[in-house]
């Protein structure tokens, strides 16, 4: 099977991917959409069916009844011409039909008025007037909010004006159904949102606990919520206990190895001190000292996180740590500048972070004469730069130096006294805090090491 076949998307897949770009990314928002969208769709269908069937049907029947009453009044008026002023007709219309009727002489129909925006009543009543009466008419459903005015031309100069309450020809109470439907939906959605928020909160708490574990911080966490969320929480706690147990066992083993090897090296030093001094003895002493330094570096890297895996993160004064690194570099004869912007208080594991700074500053001091240290903590992220004016490292080799036991001969002077673990340990510490280290070209012409940590 070709690889390209696995990347073939149907039009439905492409449509869903396009729609996914506009949907919210959070679980809470997506769950709300899952709840709200069907409710809105259902309410829309119910409202449409109600307006299309019940609402128009009731309005048509009411309009038909009013039109039939008007037609009956016209027949009564034409059947009894002796009652020219229509006194009896007016009384019957008012008492029995709740219609206000006037006979207008020597007048004509007014010009057509503007059509209403919501024209269900206007269209329905107009159709009934044409069907049942079939005479010239004039209709006003806008001028008076509570009444409907109908004028029918009886003959050349006589017009019957009829005023009917809007409720007689129009289903005016139908909005009550819509209000109840909308109100009940809002109440149910409000309850659903409250319950959903309580279900999402344990998931967010689990995510915070997992993020804190990745940064080496401790926060109190107890599994809560639905059964599946509790199961995930218990699995997280079990994973955390296994990691801590593994780290404890490794630390215990490394401490034992460190003690045994240091004991042997101490014997070597004592034996060399008791021997007659000479050039060969001095060379052996240097070799033993070099073995001690290399042993410390190997053990620090093997322990992980700079040898401070069991340390607890706490609020630390960044300015004090950087000033210590500056003083150490100046004692070695390097011109060192320090600049701090923003809040100097950060949350890190102090000893591990001190080792990170020491490794970066030592690396800069080993290969350059001038060092600049700058820190910015104006946002929730700490950005730290360590610059030097040394020979730098080619761009294609900058990731290689983070690998354990890698030492470059061409781009930087070989670290004769080191083991090639300084940058590897520094990156291990940075990543254990949830950040990382990158290498770029320095404004001083050498190498810039950039540390970015969530602090």
Tab-separated table of C-alpha atoms in Angstrom:
chain	number	residue	atom	x	y	z
A	1	UNK	CA	0.000	0.000	0.000
A	2	UNK	CA	1.342	3.421	-0.878
A	3	UNK	CA	1.957	5.910	1.876
A	4	UNK	CA	-0.045	8.540	0.023
A	5	UNK	CA	-3.154	6.339	0.208
A	6	UNK	CA	-3.214	6.703	3.987
A	7	UNK	CA	-3.339	10.500	3.570
A	8	UNK	CA	-6.339	10.485	1.229
A	9	UNK	CA	-9.272	12.350	2.739
A	10	UNK	CA	-12.877	12.115	1.650
A	11	UNK	CA	-14.927	15.314	1.225
A	12	UNK	CA	-16.574	14.550	4.579
A	13	UNK	CA	-13.169	14.255	6.260
A	14	UNK	CA	-12.025	17.538	4.738
A	15	UNK	CA	-15.243	19.223	5.807
A	16	UNK	CA	-14.847	17.989	9.385
A	17	UNK	CA	-11.208	19.095	9.473
A	18	UNK	CA	-12.209	22.535	8.188
A	19	UNK	CA	-14.977	22.779	10.783
A	20	UNK	CA	-12.596	21.647	13.514
A	21	UNK	CA	-10.467	24.760	12.997
A	22	UNK	CA	-13.352	26.926	14.210
A	23	UNK	CA	-14.460	24.762	17.131
A	24	UNK	CA	-13.129	25.418	20.645
A	25	UNK	CA	-10.249	23.253	21.787
A	26	UNK	CA	-11.151	22.903	25.465
A	27	UNK	CA	-13.076	19.892	26.789
A	28	UNK	CA	-15.462	22.106	28.785
A	29	UNK	CA	-16.424	24.193	25.753
A	30	UNK	CA	-16.794	21.146	23.509
A	31	UNK	CA	-18.944	19.363	26.076
A	32	UNK	CA	-21.163	22.447	26.270
A	33	UNK	CA	-21.561	22.375	22.501
A	34	UNK	CA	-22.475	18.679	22.671
A	35	UNK	CA	-25.227	19.541	25.167
A	36	UNK	CA	-26.421	22.843	23.724
A	37	UNK	CA	-26.387	22.015	20.004
A	38	UNK	CA	-28.994	19.174	20.178
A	39	UNK	CA	-31.217	21.260	22.470
A	40	UNK	CA	-31.125	24.227	20.109
A	41	UNK	CA	-31.737	21.974	17.113
A	42	UNK	CA	-34.672	20.276	18.832
A	43	UNK	CA	-36.172	23.587	19.951
A	44	UNK	CA	-35.788	25.014	16.465
A	45	UNK	CA	-37.560	22.030	14.894
A	46	UNK	CA	-40.356	22.181	17.482
A	47	UNK	CA	-40.756	25.934	17.039
A	48	UNK	CA	-40.820	25.591	13.247
A	49	UNK	CA	-43.392	22.798	13.328
A	50	UNK	CA	-45.484	24.771	15.816
A	51	UNK	CA	-45.344	27.987	13.747
A	52	UNK	CA	-45.884	26.147	10.489
A	53	UNK	CA	-48.741	23.905	11.610
A	54	UNK	CA	-50.466	25.007	14.784
A	55	UNK	CA	-49.829	28.750	14.596
A	56	UNK	CA	-50.895	29.246	10.998
A	57	UNK	CA	-53.785	26.802	11.344
A	58	UNK	CA	-55.243	28.620	14.351
A	59	UNK	CA	-54.740	32.010	12.692
A	60	UNK	CA	-56.415	30.817	9.490
A	61	UNK	CA	-59.418	29.474	11.371
A	62	UNK	CA	-59.797	32.635	13.446
A	63	UNK	CA	-59.487	34.807	10.337
A	64	UNK	CA	-62.029	32.622	8.542
A	65	UNK	CA	-64.473	33.032	11.416
A	66	UNK	CA	-64.096	36.830	11.477
A	67	UNK	CA	-64.472	36.998	7.705
A	68	UNK	CA	-67.621	34.860	7.888
A	69	UNK	CA	-69.069	37.279	10.495
A	70	UNK	CA	-68.294	40.245	8.215
A	71	UNK	CA	-69.901	38.455	5.271
A	72	UNK	CA	-73.025	37.818	7.377
A	73	UNK	CA	-73.158	41.501	8.366
A	74	UNK	CA	-72.944	42.534	4.700
A	75	UNK	CA	-75.859	40.208	3.835
A	76	UNK	CA	-77.948	41.601	6.713
A	77	UNK	CA	-77.231	45.184	5.614
A	78	UNK	CA	-78.174	44.459	2.010
A	79	UNK	CA	-81.276	42.456	3.035
A	80	UNK	CA	-82.730	45.325	5.116
A	81	UNK	CA	-82.177	48.540	3.136
A	82	UNK	CA	-84.791	50.331	5.277
A	83	UNK	CA	-82.234	50.513	8.102
A	84	UNK	CA	-80.036	52.961	6.213
A	85	UNK	CA	-78.028	54.075	9.272
A	86	UNK	CA	-77.499	50.404	10.255
A	87	UNK	CA	-78.437	51.012	13.883
A	88	UNK	CA	-79.716	47.488	14.411
A	89	UNK	CA	-76.779	46.036	12.492
A	90	UNK	CA	-74.301	47.922	14.656
A	91	UNK	CA	-75.980	46.753	17.840
A	92	UNK	CA	-76.072	43.105	16.752
A	93	UNK	CA	-72.403	43.237	15.674
A	94	UNK	CA	-71.337	44.769	18.968
A	95	UNK	CA	-73.384	42.579	21.310
A	96	UNK	CA	-73.218	39.216	19.558
A	97	UNK	CA	-70.031	39.326	17.468
A	98	UNK	CA	-67.828	41.791	19.421
A	99	UNK	CA	-67.283	43.772	16.237
A	100	UNK	CA	-67.393	47.545	15.874
A	101	UNK	CA	-69.252	48.294	12.589
A	102	UNK	CA	-69.770	51.679	10.865
A	103	UNK	CA	-71.406	52.460	7.517
A	104	UNK	CA	-69.544	55.241	5.734
A	105	UNK	CA	-71.443	57.107	2.988
A	106	UNK	CA	-69.981	59.161	0.184
A	107	UNK	CA	-66.505	57.784	0.635
A	108	UNK	CA	-64.091	55.381	-1.016
A	109	UNK	CA	-61.437	52.924	0.101
A	110	UNK	CA	-58.141	54.441	1.283
A	111	UNK	CA	-54.959	53.752	-0.684
A	112	UNK	CA	-53.111	50.523	0.246
A	113	UNK	CA	-50.850	50.882	3.283
A	114	UNK	CA	-47.399	49.354	3.940
A	115	UNK	CA	-47.176	45.631	4.399
A	116	UNK	CA	-46.222	44.453	7.910
A	117	UNK	CA	-42.891	42.713	8.510
A	118	UNK	CA	-44.587	39.717	10.138
A	119	UNK	CA	-47.336	39.191	7.548
A	120	UNK	CA	-48.995	35.927	8.628
A	121	UNK	CA	-52.190	37.672	9.782
A	122	UNK	CA	-52.247	40.064	6.824
A	123	UNK	CA	-51.867	37.279	4.247
A	124	UNK	CA	-54.303	34.891	5.949
A	125	UNK	CA	-57.025	37.490	6.446
A	126	UNK	CA	-56.594	38.819	2.893
A	127	UNK	CA	-57.028	35.321	1.458
A	128	UNK	CA	-60.204	34.766	3.481
A	129	UNK	CA	-61.660	38.136	2.416
A	130	UNK	CA	-61.070	37.328	-1.244
A	131	UNK	CA	-62.477	33.819	-0.864
A	132	UNK	CA	-65.610	34.548	1.179
A	133	UNK	CA	-66.585	38.128	0.251
A	134	UNK	CA	-64.906	38.764	-3.107
A	135	UNK	CA	-65.417	42.539	-3.022
A	136	UNK	CA	-62.977	45.418	-3.014
A	137	UNK	CA	-61.488	45.748	0.461
A	138	UNK	CA	-58.877	47.614	2.461
A	139	UNK	CA	-57.051	45.987	5.350
A	140	UNK	CA	-54.939	47.506	8.120
A	141	UNK	CA	-53.195	45.186	10.596
A	142	UNK	CA	-50.472	47.670	11.570
A	143	UNK	CA	-52.057	51.006	12.500
A	144	UNK	CA	-53.652	49.892	15.747
A	145	UNK	CA	-51.715	47.332	17.732
A	146	UNK	CA	-54.762	45.757	19.438
A	147	UNK	CA	-57.229	45.996	16.567
A	148	UNK	CA	-57.627	44.968	12.954
A	149	UNK	CA	-59.499	47.334	10.636
A	150	UNK	CA	-61.303	46.027	7.566
A	151	UNK	CA	-63.150	48.183	5.038
A	152	UNK	CA	-65.458	46.599	2.437
A	153	UNK	CA	-66.826	48.551	-0.521
A	154	UNK	CA	-70.556	47.817	-0.678
A	155	UNK	CA	-71.497	50.021	-3.679
A	156	UNK	CA	-70.333	53.087	-5.514
A	157	UNK	CA	-70.301	55.436	-2.505
A	158	UNK	CA	-70.815	53.224	0.576
A	159	UNK	CA	-68.135	51.496	2.644
A	160	UNK	CA	-68.545	49.248	5.687
A	161	UNK	CA	-65.809	49.675	8.271
A	162	UNK	CA	-65.291	46.854	10.741
A	163	UNK	CA	-62.991	46.967	13.773
A	164	UNK	CA	-62.129	43.592	15.344
A	165	UNK	CA	-59.850	42.809	18.210
A	166	UNK	CA	-56.592	41.315	17.009
A	167	UNK	CA	-57.103	38.273	19.237
A	168	UNK	CA	-60.281	37.430	17.282
A	169	UNK	CA	-58.384	36.962	14.019
A	170	UNK	CA	-54.888	36.118	15.213
A	171	UNK	CA	-53.385	33.527	17.580
A	172	UNK	CA	-51.872	36.218	19.792
A	173	UNK	CA	-51.174	33.981	22.794
A	174	UNK	CA	-48.885	31.600	20.919
A	175	UNK	CA	-45.819	33.441	22.182
A	176	UNK	CA	-46.554	31.996	25.629
A	177	UNK	CA	-45.629	28.560	24.304
A	178	UNK	CA	-42.381	29.900	22.875
A	179	UNK	CA	-41.557	31.704	26.127
A	180	UNK	CA	-42.154	28.571	28.166
A	181	UNK	CA	-40.114	26.505	25.740
A	182	UNK	CA	-37.207	28.944	25.778
A	183	UNK	CA	-37.357	29.500	29.535
A	184	UNK	CA	-37.371	25.802	30.356
A	185	UNK	CA	-34.455	25.281	27.972
A	186	UNK	CA	-32.383	27.969	29.709
A	187	UNK	CA	-33.118	26.449	33.112
A	188	UNK	CA	-32.153	22.956	31.949
A	189	UNK	CA	-29.000	24.257	30.253
A	190	UNK	CA	-28.036	26.136	33.408
A	191	UNK	CA	-28.352	22.961	35.466
A	192	UNK	CA	-26.399	21.007	32.847
A	193	UNK	CA	-23.604	23.606	32.853
A	194	UNK	CA	-23.294	23.448	36.641
A	195	UNK	CA	-23.085	19.646	36.650
A	196	UNK	CA	-20.696	19.652	33.683
A	197	UNK	CA	-18.359	22.095	35.408
A	198	UNK	CA	-18.186	19.791	38.408
A	199	UNK	CA	-17.319	16.894	36.097
A	200	UNK	CA	-14.619	18.838	34.243
A	201	UNK	CA	-12.913	20.158	37.397
A	202	UNK	CA	-11.391	16.745	38.417
A	203	UNK	CA	-9.963	16.345	34.919
A	204	UNK	CA	-8.346	19.786	35.127
A	205	UNK	CA	-7.006	18.924	38.570
A	206	UNK	CA	-5.494	15.708	37.187
A	207	UNK	CA	-3.860	17.683	34.361
A	208	UNK	CA	-2.391	20.150	36.883
A	209	UNK	CA	-1.016	17.279	38.966
A	210	UNK	CA	0.565	15.669	35.892
A	211	UNK	CA	2.099	18.995	34.828
A	212	UNK	CA	3.441	19.596	38.345
A	213	UNK	CA	4.987	16.108	38.363
A	214	UNK	CA	6.729	16.889	35.074
A	215	UNK	CA	8.153	20.077	36.621
A	216	UNK	CA	9.297	18.280	39.752
A	217	UNK	CA	6.767	20.026	41.978
A	218	UNK	CA	4.466	18.498	44.559
A	219	UNK	CA	0.769	19.367	44.763
A	220	UNK	CA	-1.943	17.635	46.730
A	221	UNK	CA	-4.110	15.477	44.508
A	222	UNK	CA	-7.003	13.160	45.333
A	223	UNK	CA	-9.006	11.363	42.621
A	224	UNK	CA	-12.522	12.760	42.358
A	225	UNK	CA	-15.365	12.905	39.857
A	226	UNK	CA	-16.852	10.173	37.717
A	227	UNK	CA	-15.711	6.565	37.901
A	228	UNK	CA	-13.576	6.830	34.754
A	229	UNK	CA	-11.908	10.029	35.982
A	230	UNK	CA	-11.218	8.431	39.362
A	231	UNK	CA	-9.720	5.433	37.578
A	232	UNK	CA	-7.398	7.728	35.615
A	233	UNK	CA	-6.478	9.536	38.843
A	234	UNK	CA	-5.604	6.304	40.647
A	235	UNK	CA	-3.549	5.195	37.630
A	236	UNK	CA	-1.674	8.512	37.752
A	237	UNK	CA	-0.944	8.116	41.486
A	238	UNK	CA	0.275	4.566	40.921
A	239	UNK	CA	2.529	5.740	38.093
A	240	UNK	CA	3.861	8.524	40.341
A	241	UNK	CA	4.649	6.016	43.121
A	242	UNK	CA	6.458	3.732	40.669
A	243	UNK	CA	8.550	6.614	39.348
A	244	UNK	CA	9.454	7.740	42.850
A	245	UNK	CA	10.284	4.172	43.908
A	246	UNK	CA	12.468	3.710	40.834
A	247	UNK	CA	14.280	6.977	41.487
A	248	UNK	CA	14.789	6.057	45.136
A	249	UNK	CA	16.253	2.674	44.195
A	250	UNK	CA	18.524	4.240	41.616
A	251	UNK	CA	19.696	6.886	44.063
A	252	UNK	CA	20.430	4.244	46.689
A	253	UNK	CA	22.402	2.187	44.182
A	254	UNK	CA	24.390	5.178	42.951
A	255	UNK	CA	25.160	6.267	46.494
A	256	UNK	CA	26.551	2.791	47.186
A	257	UNK	CA	28.632	2.821	44.008
A	258	UNK	CA	29.834	6.336	44.765
A	259	UNK	CA	30.879	5.384	48.288
A	260	UNK	CA	32.795	2.326	47.141
A	261	UNK	CA	34.623	4.130	44.328
A	262	UNK	CA	35.460	7.128	46.513
A	263	UNK	CA	36.885	4.742	49.103
A	264	UNK	CA	39.227	3.204	46.523
A	265	UNK	CA	40.301	6.632	45.228
A	266	UNK	CA	40.968	7.768	48.769
A	267	UNK	CA	43.242	4.750	49.265
A	268	UNK	CA	45.097	5.703	46.082
A	269	UNK	CA	45.586	9.258	47.376
A	270	UNK	CA	46.840	8.054	50.752
A	271	UNK	CA	49.208	5.576	49.127
A	272	UNK	CA	50.594	8.236	46.806
A	273	UNK	CA	51.029	10.659	49.703
A	274	UNK	CA	53.135	8.089	51.607
A	275	UNK	CA	55.343	7.354	48.613
A	276	UNK	CA	58.523	9.209	47.846
A	277	UNK	CA	57.565	12.239	45.813
A	278	UNK	CA	58.731	12.550	42.263
A	279	UNK	CA	57.549	13.381	38.718
A	280	UNK	CA	55.900	10.007	38.336
A	281	UNK	CA	54.016	10.415	41.620
A	282	UNK	CA	52.787	13.869	40.586
A	283	UNK	CA	51.476	12.436	37.312
A	284	UNK	CA	49.664	9.711	39.231
A	285	UNK	CA	48.119	12.301	41.575
A	286	UNK	CA	46.820	14.273	38.599
A	287	UNK	CA	45.343	11.103	37.133
A	288	UNK	CA	43.604	10.293	40.426
A	289	UNK	CA	42.213	13.857	40.661
A	290	UNK	CA	40.978	13.589	37.082
A	291	UNK	CA	39.307	10.267	37.882
A	292	UNK	CA	37.603	11.891	40.892
A	293	UNK	CA	36.241	14.732	38.761
A	294	UNK	CA	35.054	12.369	36.052
A	295	UNK	CA	33.428	10.111	38.653
A	296	UNK	CA	31.488	13.049	40.108
A	297	UNK	CA	30.308	14.043	36.638
A	298	UNK	CA	29.211	10.512	35.737
A	299	UNK	CA	27.335	10.064	38.991
A	300	UNK	CA	25.634	13.450	38.662
A	301	UNK	CA	24.438	12.582	35.171
A	302	UNK	CA	23.384	9.060	36.160
A	303	UNK	CA	21.325	10.346	39.074
A	304	UNK	CA	19.394	12.574	36.701
A	305	UNK	CA	18.266	16.186	37.154
A	306	UNK	CA	21.736	17.167	38.274
A	307	UNK	CA	21.814	14.832	41.216
A	308	UNK	CA	18.909	16.595	42.956
A	309	UNK	CA	16.035	14.350	41.955
A	310	UNK	CA	14.616	14.262	45.484
A	311	UNK	CA	14.721	18.044	45.931
A	312	UNK	CA	11.444	19.923	46.323
A	313	UNK	CA	10.706	23.002	44.227
A	314	UNK	CA	10.242	26.232	46.186
A	315	UNK	CA	10.350	29.999	45.698
A	316	UNK	CA	13.943	31.010	45.038
A	317	UNK	CA	15.701	34.353	44.644
A	318	UNK	CA	17.029	34.329	41.079
A	319	UNK	CA	19.166	37.415	41.665
A	320	UNK	CA	21.123	35.693	44.431
A	321	UNK	CA	21.826	32.632	42.268
A	322	UNK	CA	22.951	34.736	39.309
A	323	UNK	CA	25.170	36.915	41.494
A	324	UNK	CA	26.849	33.768	42.831
A	325	UNK	CA	27.486	32.602	39.251
A	326	UNK	CA	28.819	36.072	38.354
A	327	UNK	CA	31.185	36.113	41.340
A	328	UNK	CA	32.468	32.645	40.491
A	329	UNK	CA	33.233	33.680	36.902
A	330	UNK	CA	34.946	36.905	38.029
A	331	UNK	CA	37.148	34.988	40.434
A	332	UNK	CA	38.381	33.044	37.414
A	333	UNK	CA	39.417	36.340	35.797
A	334	UNK	CA	36.489	36.784	33.349
A	335	UNK	CA	34.660	40.057	32.732
A	336	UNK	CA	31.060	39.225	33.635
A	337	UNK	CA	27.970	41.433	33.272
A	338	UNK	CA	24.592	40.701	34.837
A	339	UNK	CA	21.155	42.069	33.928
A	340	UNK	CA	17.822	41.016	35.492
A	341	UNK	CA	14.401	42.241	34.289
A	342	UNK	CA	11.115	41.431	36.025
A	343	UNK	CA	10.323	39.526	39.196
A	344	UNK	CA	13.466	37.880	40.657
A	345	UNK	CA	11.417	35.274	42.573
A	346	UNK	CA	11.018	31.982	40.708
A	347	UNK	CA	9.816	28.500	41.674
A	348	UNK	CA	12.562	25.959	41.016
A	349	UNK	CA	14.622	23.338	42.812
A	350	UNK	CA	17.437	25.572	44.077
A	351	UNK	CA	20.361	23.122	44.074
A	352	UNK	CA	19.482	21.699	40.664
A	353	UNK	CA	19.017	25.159	39.159
A	354	UNK	CA	22.329	26.276	40.716
A	355	UNK	CA	24.062	23.364	38.998
A	356	UNK	CA	22.432	24.348	35.693
A	357	UNK	CA	23.764	27.904	36.032
A	358	UNK	CA	27.216	26.665	37.101
A	359	UNK	CA	27.466	24.361	34.083
A	360	UNK	CA	26.444	27.066	31.590
A	361	UNK	CA	28.662	29.770	33.102
A	362	UNK	CA	31.599	27.343	33.411
A	363	UNK	CA	31.167	26.370	29.776
A	364	UNK	CA	31.165	30.046	28.760
A	365	UNK	CA	34.189	30.811	30.977
A	366	UNK	CA	36.128	27.858	29.590
A	367	UNK	CA	35.868	29.087	25.997
A	368	UNK	CA	35.599	32.885	26.264
A	369	UNK	CA	36.999	35.894	28.109
A	370	UNK	CA	33.830	37.975	28.396
A	371	UNK	CA	30.502	36.708	29.751
A	372	UNK	CA	27.072	38.321	29.808
A	373	UNK	CA	24.207	36.877	31.891
A	374	UNK	CA	20.683	38.266	31.344
A	375	UNK	CA	17.341	37.116	32.762
A	376	UNK	CA	13.796	38.192	31.947
A	377	UNK	CA	10.855	37.197	34.141
A	378	UNK	CA	8.188	39.708	33.098
A	379	UNK	CA	5.772	36.943	32.033
A	380	UNK	CA	4.964	33.513	33.457
A	381	UNK	CA	8.101	32.228	31.696
A	382	UNK	CA	11.719	32.794	32.748
A	383	UNK	CA	14.121	33.422	29.873
A	384	UNK	CA	17.828	33.257	30.750
A	385	UNK	CA	20.720	34.007	28.362
A	386	UNK	CA	24.401	33.167	28.940
A	387	UNK	CA	26.637	34.737	26.247
A	388	UNK	CA	30.362	34.453	25.653
A	389	UNK	CA	32.836	35.783	23.095
A	390	UNK	CA	34.467	32.440	22.380
A	391	UNK	CA	34.764	30.589	19.060
A	392	UNK	CA	31.135	29.405	19.142
A	393	UNK	CA	29.680	26.195	17.738
A	394	UNK	CA	28.528	25.589	14.125
A	395	UNK	CA	24.751	25.488	13.767
A	396	UNK	CA	24.735	21.863	12.624
A	397	UNK	CA	26.595	20.725	15.759
A	398	UNK	CA	24.635	22.627	18.410
A	399	UNK	CA	22.325	19.722	19.174
A	400	UNK	CA	25.197	17.241	19.235
A	401	UNK	CA	26.832	18.867	22.271
A	402	UNK	CA	23.774	18.026	24.390
A	403	UNK	CA	24.468	14.331	23.950
A	404	UNK	CA	26.368	12.688	26.814
A	405	UNK	CA	30.155	12.352	26.479
A	406	UNK	CA	30.296	14.530	23.335
A	407	UNK	CA	33.202	17.029	23.206
A	408	UNK	CA	33.955	19.130	20.143
A	409	UNK	CA	37.519	19.702	19.001
A	410	UNK	CA	37.041	22.090	16.113
A	411	UNK	CA	34.341	24.571	17.130
A	412	UNK	CA	35.339	24.801	20.835
A	413	UNK	CA	38.558	24.013	22.608
A	414	UNK	CA	38.396	20.482	23.907
A	415	UNK	CA	37.416	20.277	27.547
A	416	UNK	CA	40.474	18.433	28.744
A	417	UNK	CA	39.290	18.272	32.356
A	418	UNK	CA	35.668	17.500	31.657
A	419	UNK	CA	33.648	14.490	30.701
A	420	UNK	CA	31.332	16.045	28.105
A	421	UNK	CA	28.337	15.926	30.451
A	422	UNK	CA	27.942	19.577	31.465
A	423	UNK	CA	25.405	20.614	28.812
A	424	UNK	CA	23.649	17.250	28.953
A	425	UNK	CA	23.094	17.687	32.710
A	426	UNK	CA	21.994	21.306	32.210
A	427	UNK	CA	19.387	20.322	29.630
A	428	UNK	CA	18.235	17.437	31.846
A	429	UNK	CA	17.667	19.911	34.688
A	430	UNK	CA	15.851	22.390	32.437
A	431	UNK	CA	13.544	19.725	31.041
A	432	UNK	CA	12.831	18.367	34.509
A	433	UNK	CA	11.469	21.869	35.299
A	434	UNK	CA	9.230	21.788	32.217
A	435	UNK	CA	11.528	23.939	30.064
A	436	UNK	CA	14.488	23.487	27.715
A	437	UNK	CA	17.870	24.867	26.631
A	438	UNK	CA	18.819	25.975	23.129
A	439	UNK	CA	22.088	27.207	21.627
A	440	UNK	CA	22.359	30.100	19.160
A	441	UNK	CA	24.921	32.629	18.019
A	442	UNK	CA	25.746	35.237	20.654
A	443	UNK	CA	25.764	39.009	20.053
A	444	UNK	CA	29.293	38.890	21.528
A	445	UNK	CA	30.371	36.674	18.635
A	446	UNK	CA	30.530	33.400	20.525
A	447	UNK	CA	27.792	31.109	21.828
A	448	UNK	CA	24.482	31.994	23.478
A	449	UNK	CA	22.817	29.415	25.747
A	450	UNK	CA	19.119	30.212	26.259
A	451	UNK	CA	17.174	28.661	29.115
A	452	UNK	CA	13.391	28.957	29.069
A	453	UNK	CA	11.472	27.719	32.110
A	454	UNK	CA	7.870	28.065	33.318
A	455	UNK	CA	8.397	29.926	36.576
